[in-house]
mmCIF file of C-alpha atoms and ligand atoms in Angstrom:
data_model
loop_
_atom_site.group_PDB
_atom_site.id
_atom_site.type_symbol
_atom_site.label_atom_id
_atom_site.label_comp_id
_atom_site.label_asym_id
_atom_site.label_seq_id
_atom_site.Cartn_x
_atom_site.Cartn_y
_atom_site.Cartn_z
ATOM 1 C CA MET A 1 139.490 -10.527 -47.983
ATOM 2 C CA SER A 2 139.583 -6.817 -48.777
ATOM 3 C CA GLU A 3 138.648 -5.369 -52.036
ATOM 4 C CA ASP A 4 142.303 -4.579 -52.736
ATOM 5 C CA ASP A 5 142.975 -8.363 -52.756
ATOM 6 C CA ASP A 6 140.561 -9.069 -55.625
ATOM 7 C CA GLY A 7 142.277 -10.396 -58.682
ATOM 8 C CA LEU A 8 141.464 -8.879 -62.056
ATOM 9 C CA THR A 9 138.911 -10.571 -64.099
ATOM 10 C CA PRO A 10 140.651 -12.820 -66.617
ATOM 11 C CA THR A 11 139.833 -12.426 -70.281
ATOM 12 C CA GLU A 12 138.756 -16.129 -70.448
ATOM 13 C CA ASP A 13 136.978 -17.948 -67.706
ATOM 14 C CA PRO A 14 139.610 -20.402 -66.315
ATOM 15 C CA ALA A 15 136.927 -23.100 -66.111
ATOM 16 C CA VAL A 16 136.355 -22.819 -69.937
ATOM 17 C CA ALA A 17 140.012 -23.131 -70.587
ATOM 18 C CA LEU A 18 140.343 -25.977 -68.198
ATOM 19 C CA ALA A 19 137.344 -27.795 -69.814
ATOM 20 C CA ARG A 20 139.299 -27.668 -73.058
ATOM 21 C CA ALA A 21 142.597 -28.775 -71.520
ATOM 22 C CA ARG A 22 143.874 -32.328 -71.664
ATOM 23 C CA ALA A 23 145.433 -32.378 -68.251
ATOM 24 C CA LEU A 24 146.006 -30.285 -65.126
ATOM 25 C CA ALA A 25 149.232 -29.672 -63.252
ATOM 26 C CA VAL A 26 149.716 -27.719 -60.049
ATOM 27 C CA PHE A 27 152.935 -25.850 -59.095
ATOM 28 C CA CYS A 28 153.520 -24.256 -55.829
ATOM 29 C CA ASP A 29 156.155 -21.959 -54.256
ATOM 30 C CA PHE A 30 157.643 -23.205 -51.024
ATOM 31 C CA ASP A 31 158.778 -20.232 -48.832
ATOM 32 C CA GLY A 32 155.956 -18.130 -47.622
ATOM 33 C CA THR A 33 153.341 -20.213 -49.673
ATOM 34 C CA PHE A 34 153.608 -23.888 -48.783
ATOM 35 C CA SER A 35 155.397 -22.860 -45.555
ATOM 36 C CA VAL A 36 154.360 -19.817 -43.450
ATOM 37 C CA GLN A 37 157.734 -18.324 -42.943
ATOM 38 C CA ASP A 38 160.395 -17.720 -45.710
ATOM 39 C CA VAL A 39 163.420 -19.999 -44.746
ATOM 40 C CA GLY A 40 165.974 -17.969 -46.706
ATOM 41 C CA SER A 41 165.027 -14.442 -45.724
ATOM 42 C CA THR A 42 164.306 -15.336 -42.092
ATOM 43 C CA LEU A 43 167.805 -17.136 -41.884
ATOM 44 C CA ALA A 44 169.544 -14.113 -43.472
ATOM 45 C CA LYS A 45 167.816 -11.643 -41.068
ATOM 46 C CA GLN A 46 168.729 -13.866 -38.171
ATOM 47 C CA TYR A 47 172.392 -14.679 -38.936
ATOM 48 C CA LEU A 48 173.608 -12.283 -41.558
ATOM 49 C CA GLY A 49 172.587 -8.820 -40.005
ATOM 50 C CA PRO A 50 174.931 -6.089 -41.441
ATOM 51 C CA SER A 51 176.149 -7.843 -44.641
ATOM 52 C CA ARG A 52 172.717 -8.628 -45.623
ATOM 53 C CA ILE A 53 171.669 -4.873 -45.477
ATOM 54 C CA GLU A 54 174.711 -3.901 -47.614
ATOM 55 C CA LEU A 55 173.895 -6.737 -50.179
ATOM 56 C CA LEU A 56 170.156 -5.951 -50.149
ATOM 57 C CA GLY A 57 171.088 -2.427 -51.403
ATOM 58 C CA ARG A 58 173.238 -3.780 -54.230
ATOM 59 C CA TRP A 59 170.448 -6.195 -55.185
ATOM 60 C CA GLN A 60 167.697 -3.400 -55.109
ATOM 61 C CA SER A 61 170.004 -1.138 -57.242
ATOM 62 C CA GLY A 62 170.185 -3.978 -59.831
ATOM 63 C CA GLU A 63 173.841 -4.672 -59.427
ATOM 64 C CA LEU A 64 173.087 -8.149 -58.206
ATOM 65 C CA ASP A 65 170.324 -10.437 -59.403
ATOM 66 C CA ALA A 66 168.372 -12.777 -57.131
ATOM 67 C CA TRP A 67 170.912 -15.622 -57.537
ATOM 68 C CA THR A 68 174.101 -13.530 -57.360
ATOM 69 C CA TYR A 69 172.628 -11.983 -54.203
ATOM 70 C CA ASN A 70 172.318 -15.524 -52.815
ATOM 71 C CA ILE A 71 175.846 -16.340 -53.717
ATOM 72 C CA ALA A 72 177.116 -13.104 -52.063
ATOM 73 C CA LEU A 73 174.941 -13.698 -49.079
ATOM 74 C CA PHE A 74 175.841 -17.410 -48.476
ATOM 75 C CA THR A 75 179.333 -17.822 -49.847
ATOM 76 C CA GLY A 76 181.441 -18.836 -46.755
ATOM 77 C CA PHE A 77 178.291 -18.853 -44.610
ATOM 78 C CA ARG A 78 178.863 -21.236 -41.598
ATOM 79 C CA LEU A 79 176.076 -22.656 -39.635
ATOM 80 C CA PRO A 80 176.300 -25.917 -37.693
ATOM 81 C CA LYS A 81 173.849 -28.542 -38.858
ATOM 82 C CA ASP A 82 172.274 -28.703 -35.405
ATOM 83 C CA GLU A 83 171.661 -24.987 -35.375
ATOM 84 C CA LEU A 84 170.184 -25.003 -38.751
ATOM 85 C CA HIS A 85 167.860 -27.858 -37.785
ATOM 86 C CA ASP A 86 166.699 -25.982 -34.635
ATOM 87 C CA PHE A 87 166.104 -23.096 -36.917
ATOM 88 C CA LEU A 88 164.156 -25.131 -39.480
ATOM 89 C CA ALA A 89 161.994 -26.618 -36.672
ATOM 90 C CA THR A 90 160.478 -23.181 -36.282
ATOM 91 C CA ILE A 91 159.161 -23.228 -39.839
ATOM 92 C CA GLU A 92 155.543 -24.144 -40.055
ATOM 93 C CA LEU A 93 153.495 -25.326 -43.061
ATOM 94 C CA ASP A 94 150.479 -23.426 -44.305
ATOM 95 C CA PRO A 95 147.370 -24.756 -42.565
ATOM 96 C CA GLY A 96 146.029 -25.928 -45.964
ATOM 97 C CA ALA A 97 149.378 -27.536 -47.207
ATOM 98 C CA ARG A 98 148.428 -31.036 -46.381
ATOM 99 C CA SER A 99 144.956 -30.617 -47.949
ATOM 100 C CA LEU A 100 146.424 -29.379 -51.104
ATOM 101 C CA LEU A 101 148.778 -32.386 -51.364
ATOM 102 C CA ALA A 102 145.750 -34.629 -50.554
ATOM 103 C CA TRP A 103 143.629 -32.932 -53.116
ATOM 104 C CA CYS A 104 146.088 -33.407 -55.882
ATOM 105 C CA ALA A 105 146.768 -37.032 -54.931
ATOM 106 C CA GLU A 106 143.051 -37.723 -54.893
ATOM 107 C CA ALA A 107 142.400 -36.031 -58.253
ATOM 108 C CA ASP A 108 145.531 -37.540 -59.677
ATOM 109 C CA VAL A 109 146.955 -34.089 -60.576
ATOM 110 C CA PRO A 110 150.742 -33.826 -60.696
ATOM 111 C CA PHE A 111 151.861 -31.489 -57.917
ATOM 112 C CA ARG A 112 155.359 -29.945 -57.874
ATOM 113 C CA ILE A 113 156.942 -27.454 -55.479
ATOM 114 C CA LEU A 114 159.097 -24.848 -57.484
ATOM 115 C CA SER A 115 161.402 -23.203 -54.960
ATOM 116 C CA ASP A 116 164.163 -20.643 -55.179
ATOM 117 C CA GLY A 117 165.236 -22.084 -51.724
ATOM 118 C CA PHE A 118 167.478 -25.077 -50.984
ATOM 119 C CA ASP A 119 166.863 -28.760 -51.367
ATOM 120 C CA TYR A 120 168.653 -29.554 -48.065
ATOM 121 C CA ASN A 121 166.050 -27.456 -46.172
ATOM 122 C CA ILE A 122 163.142 -28.799 -48.067
ATOM 123 C CA ASP A 123 164.187 -32.302 -47.427
ATOM 124 C CA TRP A 124 164.579 -31.709 -43.677
ATOM 125 C CA LEU A 125 161.157 -29.935 -43.646
ATOM 126 C CA GLN A 126 159.459 -32.827 -45.427
ATOM 127 C CA GLU A 127 160.836 -35.259 -43.008
ATOM 128 C CA HIS A 128 160.042 -33.163 -39.962
ATOM 129 C CA HIS A 129 156.446 -32.493 -41.053
ATOM 130 C CA GLY A 130 155.906 -35.953 -42.350
ATOM 131 C CA VAL A 131 154.949 -34.900 -45.925
ATOM 132 C CA ARG A 132 156.280 -35.885 -49.346
ATOM 133 C CA PHE A 133 156.186 -34.035 -52.636
ATOM 134 C CA ASP A 134 158.009 -33.745 -55.853
ATOM 135 C CA TYR A 135 160.115 -30.537 -56.115
ATOM 136 C CA ALA A 136 162.611 -28.402 -57.962
ATOM 137 C CA SER A 137 165.045 -26.072 -56.069
ATOM 138 C CA ASN A 138 168.595 -24.819 -55.673
ATOM 139 C CA HIS A 139 171.121 -27.114 -54.043
ATOM 140 C CA LEU A 140 172.736 -26.832 -50.764
ATOM 141 C CA GLU A 141 175.387 -29.158 -49.268
ATOM 142 C CA TYR A 142 177.709 -28.953 -46.232
ATOM 143 C CA GLY A 143 181.378 -29.026 -46.501
ATOM 144 C CA GLY A 144 183.449 -26.192 -47.917
ATOM 145 C CA ALA A 145 186.699 -25.139 -46.240
ATOM 146 C CA ALA A 146 185.052 -26.019 -42.995
ATOM 147 C CA ASP A 147 182.634 -28.791 -42.391
ATOM 148 C CA ASP A 148 179.843 -26.398 -41.106
ATOM 149 C CA GLU A 149 180.196 -24.266 -44.306
ATOM 150 C CA TRP A 150 177.452 -24.000 -46.845
ATOM 151 C CA ARG A 151 178.084 -24.712 -50.562
ATOM 152 C CA ILE A 152 175.335 -23.786 -52.890
ATOM 153 C CA ALA A 153 174.431 -24.171 -56.579
ATOM 154 C CA PRO A 154 171.522 -22.978 -58.684
ATOM 155 C CA GLY A 155 168.813 -25.469 -59.616
ATOM 156 C CA ALA A 156 167.702 -24.016 -63.038
ATOM 157 C CA ARG A 157 169.151 -20.699 -64.094
ATOM 158 C CA ASN A 158 167.426 -19.337 -67.096
ATOM 159 C CA PRO A 159 169.322 -16.506 -68.963
ATOM 160 C CA ALA A 160 166.224 -16.164 -71.224
ATOM 161 C CA CYS A 161 164.067 -14.926 -68.243
ATOM 162 C CA SER A 162 164.420 -11.730 -66.420
ATOM 163 C CA CYS A 163 163.716 -13.220 -62.911
ATOM 164 C CA GLY A 164 167.411 -13.643 -62.155
ATOM 165 C CA THR A 165 166.707 -16.516 -59.717
ATOM 166 C CA GLY A 166 168.555 -19.766 -59.231
ATOM 167 C CA THR A 167 165.451 -21.711 -60.190
ATOM 168 C CA CYS A 168 163.441 -20.045 -62.819
ATOM 169 C CA LYS A 169 159.755 -21.068 -62.545
ATOM 170 C CA ARG A 170 158.808 -20.003 -66.014
ATOM 171 C CA GLY A 171 161.419 -22.307 -67.555
ATOM 172 C CA ILE A 172 160.195 -25.321 -65.507
ATOM 173 C CA ILE A 173 156.482 -24.679 -66.424
ATOM 174 C CA SER A 174 157.035 -24.032 -70.059
ATOM 175 C CA ALA A 175 159.143 -27.327 -70.288
ATOM 176 C CA VAL A 176 156.183 -29.321 -68.830
ATOM 177 C CA ARG A 177 153.867 -27.578 -71.344
ATOM 178 C CA ARG A 178 156.129 -28.547 -74.185
ATOM 179 C CA GLU A 179 156.414 -32.316 -72.939
ATOM 180 C CA ARG A 180 152.683 -32.502 -72.324
ATOM 181 C CA PRO A 181 150.877 -30.085 -74.774
ATOM 182 C CA GLY A 182 147.329 -29.067 -73.611
ATOM 183 C CA THR A 183 148.257 -29.154 -69.986
ATOM 184 C CA PHE A 184 146.537 -26.522 -67.889
ATOM 185 C CA CYS A 185 149.293 -25.217 -65.525
ATOM 186 C CA ILE A 186 148.381 -23.524 -62.230
ATOM 187 C CA HIS A 187 150.999 -21.632 -60.265
ATOM 188 C CA ILE A 188 150.529 -20.684 -56.493
ATOM 189 C CA GLY A 189 152.983 -18.055 -54.991
ATOM 190 C CA ASN A 190 153.578 -15.072 -52.813
ATOM 191 C CA GLY A 191 156.712 -13.387 -54.076
ATOM 192 C CA ARG A 192 157.364 -10.753 -56.785
ATOM 193 C CA VAL A 193 161.019 -11.882 -57.311
ATOM 194 C CA SER A 194 160.767 -15.661 -57.440
ATOM 195 C CA ASP A 195 157.104 -16.238 -58.565
ATOM 196 C CA LEU A 196 156.283 -13.619 -61.125
ATOM 197 C CA CYS A 197 157.660 -15.465 -64.162
ATOM 198 C CA GLY A 198 155.924 -18.692 -63.080
ATOM 199 C CA ALA A 199 152.635 -16.940 -62.537
ATOM 200 C CA GLU A 200 152.944 -15.231 -66.022
ATOM 201 C CA GLU A 201 153.731 -18.497 -67.620
ATOM 202 C CA ALA A 202 150.934 -20.410 -65.900
ATOM 203 C CA ASP A 203 147.336 -20.576 -67.242
ATOM 204 C CA LEU A 204 146.014 -19.586 -63.795
ATOM 205 C CA ALA A 205 147.975 -18.013 -60.965
ATOM 206 C CA PHE A 206 146.921 -17.947 -57.238
ATOM 207 C CA ALA A 207 148.670 -14.934 -55.669
ATOM 208 C CA LYS A 208 149.137 -13.170 -52.430
ATOM 209 C CA GLU A 209 151.416 -10.562 -50.913
ATOM 210 C CA THR A 210 154.063 -9.096 -53.229
ATOM 211 C CA LEU A 211 153.200 -11.440 -56.254
ATOM 212 C CA ALA A 212 149.661 -10.137 -56.101
ATOM 213 C CA ASP A 213 150.980 -6.501 -56.157
ATOM 214 C CA ALA A 214 153.194 -7.298 -59.110
ATOM 215 C CA LEU A 215 150.412 -9.004 -61.052
ATOM 216 C CA ARG A 216 148.044 -6.170 -60.314
ATOM 217 C CA GLU A 217 150.663 -3.577 -61.526
ATOM 218 C CA ARG A 218 150.991 -5.671 -64.883
ATOM 219 C CA LYS A 219 147.142 -5.933 -65.141
ATOM 220 C CA CYS A 220 147.711 -9.761 -65.142
ATOM 221 C CA PRO A 221 144.613 -11.609 -63.845
ATOM 222 C CA TYR A 222 145.129 -13.798 -60.727
ATOM 223 C CA GLU A 223 143.054 -15.598 -58.021
ATOM 224 C CA PRO A 224 143.704 -13.982 -54.556
ATOM 225 C CA PHE A 225 144.174 -16.473 -51.683
ATOM 226 C CA GLU A 226 145.239 -16.278 -47.993
ATOM 227 C CA THR A 227 145.891 -19.909 -47.167
ATOM 228 C CA LEU A 228 146.077 -22.996 -49.258
ATOM 229 C CA ASP A 229 142.791 -24.061 -48.017
ATOM 230 C CA ASP A 230 141.261 -21.213 -50.156
ATOM 231 C CA VAL A 231 143.212 -22.657 -53.085
ATOM 232 C CA VAL A 232 141.766 -26.108 -52.505
ATOM 233 C CA ALA A 233 138.286 -24.760 -52.316
ATOM 234 C CA LYS A 234 138.788 -22.835 -55.563
ATOM 235 C CA LEU A 235 140.432 -25.780 -57.387
ATOM 236 C CA THR A 236 137.472 -27.998 -56.294
ATOM 237 C CA SER A 237 134.864 -25.679 -57.772
ATOM 238 C CA LEU A 238 136.922 -25.021 -60.812
ATOM 239 C CA VAL A 239 137.294 -28.651 -61.672
ATOM 240 C CA ALA A 240 133.684 -29.234 -60.922
ATOM 241 C CA GLU A 241 132.749 -26.278 -63.292
ATOM 242 C CA ALA A 242 135.055 -27.613 -66.078
ATOM 243 C CA ARG A 243 133.566 -31.031 -65.815
ATOM 244 C CA GLN A 244 130.014 -29.628 -66.150
ATOM 245 C CA LEU A 245 131.027 -27.615 -69.216
ATOM 246 C CA ARG A 246 132.532 -30.709 -70.869
ATOM 247 C CA GLU A 247 129.467 -32.743 -70.251
ATOM 248 C CA SER A 248 126.955 -30.049 -71.378
HETATM 249 MG MG1 MG B 1 157.802 -17.422 -51.650
HETATM 250 ZN ZN1 ZN B 2 162.138 -16.869 -64.445
#
């Protein structure tokens, strides 16, 4: 890992905060974090060439937010299921994805994918890769004017948050915190747009790529990672350290 990837030093050692916490919960982005490729953006690049470029400009200028960009992009979008499935079969999981699921199951830590992608694709990929996890995401179903047409709906819009996404991760993490006070929340992600609010809301963020850039710009501390294996290694040492602190 280069020096540029070093997260900032947190004001409080996460192990100390974890030692004080009553529980631990792990949240993880899907596209580009739990999976290697980003389903939505790869799909858009592959199938929506010119209209995507135009809409991207309108999003970057602030005219569209992340969700209205999705709406503009995918309204009337037609892709036969077979073709979608062939495309989804090219999406790989992070090499540490299974280890992370196993670690959470073993440690009895609730794990939840928070995705600004679509449930249809996540369900298909779970089946395809033989993994199971709890998740929150946007909704996709087939059957508009034509039976190969997409119909999409947001999962958890949050007007109180500036992310503008269909599934606001801050809102979901803060709701868990309200329900179960004293929970130490971890968020793992890679994207400035869809992960920043979740990373800010979490007690500890694991970040790479544009999420790491955004957190560095804001001087928010984070743990850098490359694959989820790095995250599992760090979680293991963090939990061991917190246990030692509690026992001392
Ligand atoms: Mg992502
Ligand atoms: Zn948000």
